Amino acid sequence: MSTPLETKMFLTVDDVCELMDVSKDTVQGWLADHSLKAFRKERTVRISRKAFDAFVEEHPW
């Protein structure tokens, strides 16, 4: 059983794509220009819910 995206503490790039209805390239661009903050360890990327919510607040669609 998976955790609903709305309650996850940490999101993957795929999770952000699904929540924002954008492509992986778009999310990776946000990560590259540091407008979306993330934790990186080797090839693993996780976005905290707090960082995601702050990004959405600053960049309303």
CHARMM-style PDB file with segment names, atoms N, HN, CA, C and O in Angstrom:
ATOM      1  N   MET     1       0.843  -1.179   0.000  1.00  0.00      PROA
ATOM      2  CA  MET     1       0.000   0.000   0.000  1.00  0.00      PROA
ATOM      3  C   MET     1       0.890   1.245   0.000  1.00  0.00      PROA
ATOM      4  O   MET     1       1.780   1.373   0.841  1.00  0.00      PROA
ATOM      5  N   SER     2       0.657   2.136  -0.917  1.00  0.00      PROA
ATOM      6  HN  SER     2      -0.066   2.032  -1.600  1.00  0.00      PROA
ATOM      7  CA  SER     2       1.487   3.331  -1.008  1.00  0.00      PROA
ATOM      8  C   SER     2       0.852   4.493  -0.251  1.00  0.00      PROA
ATOM      9  O   SER     2      -0.355   4.521  -0.010  1.00  0.00      PROA
ATOM     10  N   THR     3       1.690   5.437   0.110  1.00  0.00      PROA
ATOM     11  HN  THR     3       2.670   5.415  -0.085  1.00  0.00      PROA
ATOM     12  CA  THR     3       1.239   6.629   0.827  1.00  0.00      PROA
ATOM     13  C   THR     3       0.689   7.638  -0.172  1.00  0.00      PROA
ATOM     14  O   THR     3       1.320   7.882  -1.200  1.00  0.00      PROA
ATOM     15  N   PRO     4      -0.467   8.229   0.099  1.00  0.00      PROA
ATOM     16  CA  PRO     4      -0.988   9.267  -0.802  1.00  0.00      PROA
ATOM     17  C   PRO     4       0.001  10.432  -0.909  1.00  0.00      PROA
ATOM     18  O   PRO     4       0.629  10.818   0.077  1.00  0.00      PROA
ATOM     19  N   LEU     5       0.129  10.976  -2.105  1.00  0.00      PROA
ATOM     20  HN  LEU     5      -0.381  10.662  -2.906  1.00  0.00      PROA
ATOM     21  CA  LEU     5       1.088  12.061  -2.336  1.00  0.00      PROA
ATOM     22  C   LEU     5       0.865  13.246  -1.417  1.00  0.00      PROA
ATOM     23  O   LEU     5       1.825  13.906  -1.018  1.00  0.00      PROA
ATOM     24  N   GLU     6      -0.380  13.526  -1.075  1.00  0.00      PROA
ATOM     25  HN  GLU     6      -1.159  12.989  -1.399  1.00  0.00      PROA
ATOM     26  CA  GLU     6      -0.688  14.695  -0.254  1.00  0.00      PROA
ATOM     27  C   GLU     6      -0.135  14.585   1.165  1.00  0.00      PROA
ATOM     28  O   GLU     6       0.022  15.600   1.843  1.00  0.00      PROA
ATOM     29  N   THR     7       0.162  13.368   1.626  1.00  0.00      PROA
ATOM     30  HN  THR     7       0.034  12.543   1.075  1.00  0.00      PROA
ATOM     31  CA  THR     7       0.628  13.190   3.002  1.00  0.00      PROA
ATOM     32  C   THR     7       2.099  12.779   3.098  1.00  0.00      PROA
ATOM     33  O   THR     7       2.614  12.615   4.204  1.00  0.00      PROA
ATOM     34  N   LYS     8       2.777  12.611   1.980  1.00  0.00      PROA
ATOM     35  HN  LYS     8       2.358  12.744   1.081  1.00  0.00      PROA
ATOM     36  CA  LYS     8       4.186  12.221   2.008  1.00  0.00      PROA
ATOM     37  C   LYS     8       5.049  13.355   2.554  1.00  0.00      PROA
ATOM     38  O   LYS     8       4.831  14.522   2.227  1.00  0.00      PROA
ATOM     39  N   MET     9       6.027  13.007   3.385  1.00  0.00      PROA
ATOM     40  HN  MET     9       6.203  12.059   3.651  1.00  0.00      PROA
ATOM     41  CA  MET     9       6.965  13.997   3.933  1.00  0.00      PROA
ATOM     42  C   MET     9       8.036  14.368   2.909  1.00  0.00      PROA
ATOM     43  O   MET     9       8.480  15.515   2.861  1.00  0.00      PROA
ATOM     44  N   PHE    10       8.449  13.401   2.092  1.00  0.00      PROA
ATOM     45  HN  PHE    10       8.088  12.469   2.131  1.00  0.00      PROA
ATOM     46  CA  PHE    10       9.461  13.619   1.069  1.00  0.00      PROA
ATOM     47  C   PHE    10       8.944  13.108  -0.261  1.00  0.00      PROA
ATOM     48  O   PHE    10       8.356  12.029  -0.341  1.00  0.00      PROA
ATOM     49  N   LEU    11       9.167  13.892  -1.301  1.00  0.00      PROA
ATOM     50  HN  LEU    11       9.644  14.769  -1.236  1.00  0.00      PROA
ATOM     51  CA  LEU    11       8.654  13.579  -2.627  1.00  0.00      PROA
ATOM     52  C   LEU    11       9.797  13.241  -3.577  1.00  0.00      PROA
ATOM     53  O   LEU    11      10.908  13.751  -3.435  1.00  0.00      PROA
ATOM     54  N   THR    12       9.510  12.381  -4.542  1.00  0.00      PROA
ATOM     55  HN  THR    12       8.607  11.967  -4.657  1.00  0.00      PROA
ATOM     56  CA  THR    12      10.456  12.095  -5.609  1.00  0.00      PROA
ATOM     57  C   THR    12      10.200  13.065  -6.760  1.00  0.00      PROA
ATOM     58  O   THR    12       9.215  13.803  -6.752  1.00  0.00      PROA
ATOM     59  N   VAL    13      11.083  13.058  -7.738  1.00  0.00      PROA
ATOM     60  HN  VAL    13      11.883  12.458  -7.745  1.00  0.00      PROA
ATOM     61  CA  VAL    13      10.873  13.870  -8.936  1.00  0.00      PROA
ATOM     62  C   VAL    13       9.569  13.452  -9.608  1.00  0.00      PROA
ATOM     63  O   VAL    13       8.801  14.303 -10.055  1.00  0.00      PROA
ATOM     64  N   ASP    14       9.315  12.151  -9.682  1.00  0.00      PROA
ATOM     65  HN  ASP    14       9.939  11.459  -9.318  1.00  0.00      PROA
ATOM     66  CA  ASP    14       8.067  11.660 -10.287  1.00  0.00      PROA
ATOM     67  C   ASP    14       6.839  12.149  -9.526  1.00  0.00      PROA
ATOM     68  O   ASP    14       5.822  12.486 -10.133  1.00  0.00      PROA
ATOM     69  N   ASP    15       6.930  12.189  -8.204  1.00  0.00      PROA
ATOM     70  HN  ASP    15       7.756  11.916  -7.710  1.00  0.00      PROA
ATOM     71  CA  ASP    15       5.812  12.697  -7.396  1.00  0.00      PROA
ATOM     72  C   ASP    15       5.512  14.154  -7.742  1.00  0.00      PROA
ATOM     73  O   ASP    15       4.353  14.530  -7.917  1.00  0.00      PROA
ATOM     74  N   VAL    16       6.559  14.968  -7.839  1.00  0.00      PROA
ATOM     75  HN  VAL    16       7.501  14.662  -7.696  1.00  0.00      PROA
ATOM     76  CA  VAL    16       6.377  16.388  -8.164  1.00  0.00      PROA
ATOM     77  C   VAL    16       5.782  16.526  -9.564  1.00  0.00      PROA
ATOM     78  O   VAL    16       4.905  17.360  -9.789  1.00  0.00      PROA
ATOM     79  N   CYS    17       6.257  15.712 -10.498  1.00  0.00      PROA
ATOM     80  HN  CYS    17       6.969  15.034 -10.315  1.00  0.00      PROA
ATOM     81  CA  CYS    17       5.694  15.731 -11.861  1.00  0.00      PROA
ATOM     82  C   CYS    17       4.196  15.472 -11.825  1.00  0.00      PROA
ATOM     83  O   CYS    17       3.418  16.163 -12.484  1.00  0.00      PROA
ATOM     84  N   GLU    18       3.803  14.478 -11.054  1.00  0.00      PROA
ATOM     85  HN  GLU    18       4.435  13.917 -10.519  1.00  0.00      PROA
ATOM     86  CA  GLU    18       2.384  14.123 -10.960  1.00  0.00      PROA
ATOM     87  C   GLU    18       1.571  15.232 -10.291  1.00  0.00      PROA
ATOM     88  O   GLU    18       0.493  15.586 -10.769  1.00  0.00      PROA
ATOM     89  N   LEU    19       2.077  15.772  -9.204  1.00  0.00      PROA
ATOM     90  HN  LEU    19       2.952  15.485  -8.815  1.00  0.00      PROA
ATOM     91  CA  LEU    19       1.351  16.824  -8.481  1.00  0.00      PROA
ATOM     92  C   LEU    19       1.219  18.108  -9.292  1.00  0.00      PROA
ATOM     93  O   LEU    19       0.193  18.784  -9.226  1.00  0.00      PROA
ATOM     94  N   MET    20       2.257  18.446 -10.059  1.00  0.00      PROA
ATOM     95  HN  MET    20       3.091  17.897 -10.113  1.00  0.00      PROA
ATOM     96  CA  MET    20       2.271  19.703 -10.812  1.00  0.00      PROA
ATOM     97  C   MET    20       1.807  19.535 -12.258  1.00  0.00      PROA
ATOM     98  O   MET    20       1.584  20.520 -12.961  1.00  0.00      PROA
ATOM     99  N   ASP    21       1.664  18.287 -12.698  1.00  0.00      PROA
ATOM    100  HN  ASP    21       1.845  17.487 -12.126  1.00  0.00      PROA
ATOM    101  CA  ASP    21       1.288  17.981 -14.084  1.00  0.00      PROA
ATOM    102  C   ASP    21       2.284  18.606 -15.068  1.00  0.00      PROA
ATOM    103  O   ASP    21       1.908  19.301 -16.012  1.00  0.00      PROA
ATOM    104  N   VAL    22       3.575  18.327 -14.810  1.00  0.00      PROA
ATOM    105  HN  VAL    22       3.880  17.762 -14.043  1.00  0.00      PROA
ATOM    106  CA  VAL    22       4.657  18.795 -15.674  1.00  0.00      PROA
ATOM    107  C   VAL    22       5.584  17.619 -15.979  1.00  0.00      PROA
ATOM    108  O   VAL    22       5.459  16.547 -15.386  1.00  0.00      PROA
ATOM    109  N   SER    23       6.509  17.831 -16.905  1.00  0.00      PROA
ATOM    110  HN  SER    23       6.611  18.701 -17.386  1.00  0.00      PROA
ATOM    111  CA  SER    23       7.440  16.772 -17.292  1.00  0.00      PROA
ATOM    112  C   SER    23       8.619  16.684 -16.319  1.00  0.00      PROA
ATOM    113  O   SER    23       8.859  17.588 -15.519  1.00  0.00      PROA
ATOM    114  N   LYS    24       9.351  15.559 -16.416  1.00  0.00      PROA
ATOM    115  HN  LYS    24       9.156  14.825 -17.066  1.00  0.00      PROA
ATOM    116  CA  LYS    24      10.560  15.390 -15.609  1.00  0.00      PROA
ATOM    117  C   LYS    24      11.588  16.461 -15.949  1.00  0.00      PROA
ATOM    118  O   LYS    24      12.281  16.968 -15.067  1.00  0.00      PROA
ATOM    119  N   ASP    25      11.683  16.803 -17.232  1.00  0.00      PROA
ATOM    120  HN  ASP    25      11.120  16.391 -17.948  1.00  0.00      PROA
ATOM    121  CA  ASP    25      12.633  17.840 -17.645  1.00  0.00      PROA
ATOM    122  C   ASP    25      12.340  19.166 -16.948  1.00  0.00      PROA
ATOM    123  O   ASP    25      13.262  19.881 -16.555  1.00  0.00      PROA
ATOM    124  N   THR    26      11.071  19.488 -16.798  1.00  0.00      PROA
ATOM    125  HN  THR    26      10.323  18.907 -17.117  1.00  0.00      PROA
ATOM    126  CA  THR    26      10.685  20.731 -16.121  1.00  0.00      PROA
ATOM    127  C   THR    26      11.127  20.708 -14.663  1.00  0.00      PROA
ATOM    128  O   THR    26      11.729  21.667 -14.179  1.00  0.00      PROA
ATOM    129  N   VAL    27      10.831  19.618 -13.966  1.00  0.00      PROA
ATOM    130  HN  VAL    27      10.343  18.840 -14.360  1.00  0.00      PROA
ATOM    131  CA  VAL    27      11.218  19.503 -12.549  1.00  0.00      PROA
ATOM    132  C   VAL    27      12.737  19.520 -12.417  1.00  0.00      PROA
ATOM    133  O   VAL    27      13.272  20.176 -11.523  1.00  0.00      PROA
ATOM    134  N   GLN    28      13.433  18.812 -13.290  1.00  0.00      PROA
ATOM    135  HN  GLN    28      12.999  18.280 -14.016  1.00  0.00      PROA
ATOM    136  CA  GLN    28      14.894  18.797 -13.230  1.00  0.00      PROA
ATOM    137  C   GLN    28      15.474  20.183 -13.503  1.00  0.00      PROA
ATOM    138  O   GLN    28      16.521  20.535 -12.959  1.00  0.00      PROA
ATOM    139  N   GLY    29      14.806  20.964 -14.334  1.00  0.00      PROA
ATOM    140  HN  GLY    29      13.956  20.678 -14.776  1.00  0.00      PROA
ATOM    141  CA  GLY    29      15.221  22.349 -14.561  1.00  0.00      PROA
ATOM    142  C   GLY    29      15.081  23.182 -13.302  1.00  0.00      PROA
ATOM    143  O   GLY    29      15.970  23.964 -12.968  1.00  0.00      PROA
ATOM    144  N   TRP    30      13.963  23.016 -12.600  1.00  0.00      PROA
ATOM    145  HN  TRP    30      13.241  22.380 -12.872  1.00  0.00      PROA
ATOM    146  CA  TRP    30      13.754  23.733 -11.334  1.00  0.00      PROA
ATOM    147  C   TRP    30      14.822  23.347 -10.313  1.00  0.00      PROA
ATOM    148  O   TRP    30      15.318  24.192  -9.567  1.00  0.00      PROA
ATOM    149  N   LEU    31      15.173  22.051 -10.291  1.00  0.00      PROA
ATOM    150  HN  LEU    31      14.771  21.365 -10.897  1.00  0.00      PROA
ATOM    151  CA  LEU    31      16.211  21.592  -9.370  1.00  0.00      PROA
ATOM    152  C   LEU    31      17.572  22.159  -9.769  1.00  0.00      PROA
ATOM    153  O   LEU    31      18.355  22.560  -8.908  1.00  0.00      PROA
ATOM    154  N   ALA    32      17.852  22.193 -11.062  1.00  0.00      PROA
ATOM    155  HN  ALA    32      17.216  21.867 -11.762  1.00  0.00      PROA
ATOM    156  CA  ALA    32      19.143  22.684 -11.556  1.00  0.00      PROA
ATOM    157  C   ALA    32      19.346  24.166 -11.257  1.00  0.00      PROA
ATOM    158  O   ALA    32      20.454  24.587 -10.925  1.00  0.00      PROA
ATOM    159  N   ASP    33      18.275  24.962 -11.375  1.00  0.00      PROA
ATOM    160  HN  ASP    33      17.375  24.620 -11.645  1.00  0.00      PROA
ATOM    161  CA  ASP    33      18.431  26.398 -11.098  1.00  0.00      PROA
ATOM    162  C   ASP    33      18.136  26.751  -9.637  1.00  0.00      PROA
ATOM    163  O   ASP    33      18.088  27.922  -9.263  1.00  0.00      PROA
ATOM    164  N   HSD    34      17.940  25.713  -8.826  1.00  0.00      PROA
ATOM    165  HN  HSD    34      17.979  24.762  -9.131  1.00  0.00      PROA
ATOM    166  CA  HSD    34      17.746  25.837  -7.375  1.00  0.00      PROA
ATOM    167  C   HSD    34      16.476  26.586  -6.973  1.00  0.00      PROA
ATOM    168  O   HSD    34      16.361  27.042  -5.835  1.00  0.00      PROA
ATOM    169  N   SER    35      15.531  26.715  -7.889  1.00  0.00      PROA
ATOM    170  HN  SER    35      15.625  26.345  -8.813  1.00  0.00      PROA
ATOM    171  CA  SER    35      14.263  27.330  -7.488  1.00  0.00      PROA
ATOM    172  C   SER    35      13.427  26.333  -6.683  1.00  0.00      PROA
ATOM    173  O   SER    35      12.574  26.735  -5.891  1.00  0.00      PROA
ATOM    174  N   LEU    36      13.669  25.038  -6.882  1.00  0.00      PROA
ATOM    175  HN  LEU    36      14.362  24.712  -7.525  1.00  0.00      PROA
ATOM    176  CA  LEU    36      13.054  23.985  -6.072  1.00  0.00      PROA
ATOM    177  C   LEU    36      14.179  23.307  -5.301  1.00  0.00      PROA
ATOM    178  O   LEU    36      15.080  22.716  -5.896  1.00  0.00      PROA
ATOM    179  N   LYS    37      14.125  23.394  -3.988  1.00  0.00      PROA
ATOM    180  HN  LYS    37      13.393  23.874  -3.505  1.00  0.00      PROA
ATOM    181  CA  LYS    37      15.177  22.841  -3.133  1.00  0.00      PROA
ATOM    182  C   LYS    37      14.988  21.336  -2.970  1.00  0.00      PROA
ATOM    183  O   LYS    37      13.863  20.840  -2.898  1.00  0.00      PROA
ATOM    184  N   ALA    38      16.119  20.615  -2.914  1.00  0.00      PROA
ATOM    185  HN  ALA    38      17.032  21.017  -2.973  1.00  0.00      PROA
ATOM    186  CA  ALA    38      16.056  19.163  -2.783  1.00  0.00      PROA
ATOM    187  C   ALA    38      17.274  18.646  -2.031  1.00  0.00      PROA
ATOM    188  O   ALA    38      18.296  19.322  -1.915  1.00  0.00      PROA
ATOM    189  N   PHE    39      17.131  17.424  -1.524  1.00  0.00      PROA
ATOM    190  HN  PHE    39      16.301  16.874  -1.619  1.00  0.00      PROA
ATOM    191  CA  PHE    39      18.236  16.698  -0.920  1.00  0.00      PROA
ATOM    192  C   PHE    39      18.762  15.745  -1.980  1.00  0.00      PROA
ATOM    193  O   PHE    39      17.987  15.065  -2.653  1.00  0.00      PROA
ATOM    194  N   ARG    40      20.080  15.699  -2.127  1.00  0.00      PROA
ATOM    195  HN  ARG    40      20.709  16.251  -1.580  1.00  0.00      PROA
ATOM    196  CA  ARG    40      20.680  14.798  -3.101  1.00  0.00      PROA
ATOM    197  C   ARG    40      21.721  13.932  -2.404  1.00  0.00      PROA
ATOM    198  O   ARG    40      22.537  14.426  -1.627  1.00  0.00      PROA
ATOM    199  N   LYS    41      21.683  12.647  -2.689  1.00  0.00      PROA
ATOM    200  HN  LYS    41      21.020  12.246  -3.320  1.00  0.00      PROA
ATOM    201  CA  LYS    41      22.723  11.735  -2.231  1.00  0.00      PROA
ATOM    202  C   LYS    41      22.965  10.764  -3.370  1.00  0.00      PROA
ATOM    203  O   LYS    41      22.105   9.956  -3.717  1.00  0.00      PROA
ATOM    204  N   GLU    42      24.144  10.860  -3.936  1.00  0.00      PROA
ATOM    205  HN  GLU    42      24.843  11.517  -3.654  1.00  0.00      PROA
ATOM    206  CA  GLU    42      24.487  10.097  -5.122  1.00  0.00      PROA
ATOM    207  C   GLU    42      23.450  10.381  -6.205  1.00  0.00      PROA
ATOM    208  O   GLU    42      23.347  11.518  -6.664  1.00  0.00      PROA
ATOM    209  N   ARG    43      22.685   9.385  -6.622  1.00  0.00      PROA
ATOM    210  HN  ARG    43      22.769   8.461  -6.249  1.00  0.00      PROA
ATOM    211  CA  ARG    43      21.702   9.603  -7.690  1.00  0.00      PROA
ATOM    212  C   ARG    43      20.280   9.737  -7.166  1.00  0.00      PROA
ATOM    213  O   ARG    43      19.330   9.783  -7.947  1.00  0.00      PROA
ATOM    214  N   THR    44      20.131   9.799  -5.857  1.00  0.00      PROA
ATOM    215  HN  THR    44      20.903   9.762  -5.223  1.00  0.00      PROA
ATOM    216  CA  THR    44      18.807   9.900  -5.247  1.00  0.00      PROA
ATOM    217  C   THR    44      18.473  11.365  -4.970  1.00  0.00      PROA
ATOM    218  O   THR    44      19.284  12.105  -4.414  1.00  0.00      PROA
ATOM    219  N   VAL    45      17.277  11.765  -5.362  1.00  0.00      PROA
ATOM    220  HN  VAL    45      16.618  11.164  -5.814  1.00  0.00      PROA
ATOM    221  CA  VAL    45      16.811  13.135  -5.134  1.00  0.00      PROA
ATOM    222  C   VAL    45      15.488  13.069  -4.385  1.00  0.00      PROA
ATOM    223  O   VAL    45      14.580  12.338  -4.782  1.00  0.00      PROA
ATOM    224  N   ARG    46      15.379  13.829  -3.309  1.00  0.00      PROA
ATOM    225  HN  ARG    46      16.116  14.423  -2.987  1.00  0.00      PROA
ATOM    226  CA  ARG    46      14.127  13.917  -2.561  1.00  0.00      PROA
ATOM    227  C   ARG    46      13.832  15.380  -2.273  1.00  0.00      PROA
ATOM    228  O   ARG    46      14.724  16.154  -1.926  1.00  0.00      PROA
ATOM    229  N   ILE    47      12.570  15.741  -2.423  1.00  0.00      PROA
ATOM    230  HN  ILE    47      11.845  15.112  -2.705  1.00  0.00      PROA
ATOM    231  CA  ILE    47      12.111  17.102  -2.169  1.00  0.00      PROA
ATOM    232  C   ILE    47      11.231  17.052  -0.925  1.00  0.00      PROA
ATOM    233  O   ILE    47      10.266  16.290  -0.876  1.00  0.00      PROA
ATOM    234  N   SER    48      11.558  17.857   0.072  1.00  0.00      PROA
ATOM    235  HN  SER    48      12.343  18.476   0.032  1.00  0.00      PROA
ATOM    236  CA  SER    48      10.726  17.851   1.280  1.00  0.00      PROA
ATOM    237  C   SER    48       9.379  18.489   0.968  1.00  0.00      PROA
ATOM    238  O   SER    48       9.269  19.329   0.074  1.00  0.00      PROA
ATOM    239  N   ARG    49       8.375  18.089   1.699  1.00  0.00      PROA
ATOM    240  HN  ARG    49       8.464  17.407   2.424  1.00  0.00      PROA
ATOM    241  CA  ARG    49       7.036  18.668   1.520  1.00  0.00      PROA
ATOM    242  C   ARG    49       7.091  20.176   1.763  1.00  0.00      PROA
ATOM    243  O   ARG    49       6.437  20.950   1.063  1.00  0.00      PROA
ATOM    244  N   LYS    50       7.876  20.586   2.762  1.00  0.00      PROA
ATOM    245  HN  LYS    50       8.407  19.958   3.331  1.00  0.00      PROA
ATOM    246  CA  LYS    50       7.999  22.010   3.085  1.00  0.00      PROA
ATOM    247  C   LYS    50       8.599  22.781   1.902  1.00  0.00      PROA
ATOM    248  O   LYS    50       8.110  23.856   1.554  1.00  0.00      PROA
ATOM    249  N   ALA    51       9.648  22.241   1.286  1.00  0.00      PROA
ATOM    250  HN  ALA    51      10.045  21.368   1.569  1.00  0.00      PROA
ATOM    251  CA  ALA    51      10.270  22.896   0.126  1.00  0.00      PROA
ATOM    252  C   ALA    51       9.307  22.935  -1.054  1.00  0.00      PROA
ATOM    253  O   ALA    51       9.239  23.931  -1.774  1.00  0.00      PROA
ATOM    254  N   PHE    52       8.567  21.851  -1.250  1.00  0.00      PROA
ATOM    255  HN  PHE    52       8.623  21.041  -0.665  1.00  0.00      PROA
ATOM    256  CA  PHE    52       7.594  21.811  -2.342  1.00  0.00      PROA
ATOM    257  C   PHE    52       6.498  22.852  -2.125  1.00  0.00      PROA
ATOM    258  O   PHE    52       6.149  23.596  -3.041  1.00  0.00      PROA
ATOM    259  N   ASP    53       5.958  22.897  -0.910  1.00  0.00      PROA
ATOM    260  HN  ASP    53       6.242  22.292  -0.166  1.00  0.00      PROA
ATOM    261  CA  ASP    53       4.897  23.866  -0.602  1.00  0.00      PROA
ATOM    262  C   ASP    53       5.393  25.304  -0.767  1.00  0.00      PROA
ATOM    263  O   ASP    53       4.660  26.161  -1.261  1.00  0.00      PROA
ATOM    264  N   ALA    54       6.639  25.569  -0.353  1.00  0.00      PROA
ATOM    265  HN  ALA    54       7.235  24.873   0.048  1.00  0.00      PROA
ATOM    266  CA  ALA    54       7.214  26.910  -0.513  1.00  0.00      PROA
ATOM    267  C   ALA    54       7.361  27.253  -1.995  1.00  0.00      PROA
ATOM    268  O   ALA    54       7.098  28.384  -2.402  1.00  0.00      PROA
ATOM    269  N   PHE    55       7.777  26.286  -2.791  1.00  0.00      PROA
ATOM    270  HN  PHE    55       7.991  25.367  -2.461  1.00  0.00      PROA
ATOM    271  CA  PHE    55       7.920  26.506  -4.235  1.00  0.00      PROA
ATOM    272  C   PHE    55       6.571  26.846  -4.863  1.00  0.00      PROA
ATOM    273  O   PHE    55       6.471  27.776  -5.663  1.00  0.00      PROA
ATOM    274  N   VAL    56       5.544  26.098  -4.502  1.00  0.00      PROA
ATOM    275  HN  VAL    56       5.625  25.342  -3.852  1.00  0.00      PROA
ATOM    276  CA  VAL    56       4.204  26.339  -5.049  1.00  0.00      PROA
ATOM    277  C   VAL    56       3.698  27.718  -4.624  1.00  0.00      PROA
ATOM    278  O   VAL    56       3.065  28.422  -5.410  1.00  0.00      PROA
ATOM    279  N   GLU    57       3.979  28.095  -3.388  1.00  0.00      PROA
ATOM    280  HN  GLU    57       4.494  27.523  -2.750  1.00  0.00      PROA
ATOM    281  CA  GLU    57       3.566  29.411  -2.880  1.00  0.00      PROA
ATOM    282  C   GLU    57       4.236  30.552  -3.660  1.00  0.00      PROA
ATOM    283  O   GLU    57       3.606  31.565  -3.963  1.00  0.00      PROA
ATOM    284  N   GLU    58       5.517  30.368  -3.976  1.00  0.00      PROA
ATOM    285  HN  GLU    58       6.028  29.544  -3.730  1.00  0.00      PROA
ATOM    286  CA  GLU    58       6.279  31.401  -4.687  1.00  0.00      PROA
ATOM    287  C   GLU    58       6.008  31.427  -6.184  1.00  0.00      PROA
ATOM    288  O   GLU    58       6.217  32.450  -6.837  1.00  0.00      PROA
ATOM    289  N   HSD    59       5.543  30.307  -6.732  1.00  0.00      PROA
ATOM    290  HN  HSD    59       5.373  29.477  -6.202  1.00  0.00      PROA
ATOM    291  CA  HSD    59       5.333  30.184  -8.178  1.00  0.00      PROA
ATOM    292  C   HSD    59       3.905  29.720  -8.464  1.00  0.00      PROA
ATOM    293  O   HSD    59       3.711  28.598  -8.930  1.00  0.00      PROA
ATOM    294  N   PRO    60       2.913  30.553  -8.197  1.00  0.00      PROA
ATOM    295  CA  PRO    60       1.525  30.128  -8.449  1.00  0.00      PROA
ATOM    296  C   PRO    60       1.270  29.956  -9.945  1.00  0.00      PROA
ATOM    297  O   PRO    60       1.808  30.696 -10.768  1.00  0.00      PROA
ATOM    298  N   TRP    61       0.463  28.993 -10.275  1.00  0.00      PROA
ATOM    299  HN  TRP    61       0.026  28.392  -9.607  1.00  0.00      PROA
ATOM    300  CA  TRP    61       0.149  28.717 -11.687  1.00  0.00      PROA
ATOM    301  C   TRP    61      -1.060  29.481 -12.065  1.00  0.00      PROA
ATOM    302  OT1 TRP    61      -1.509  29.402 -13.208  1.00  0.00      PROA
TER     303      TRP     61
END
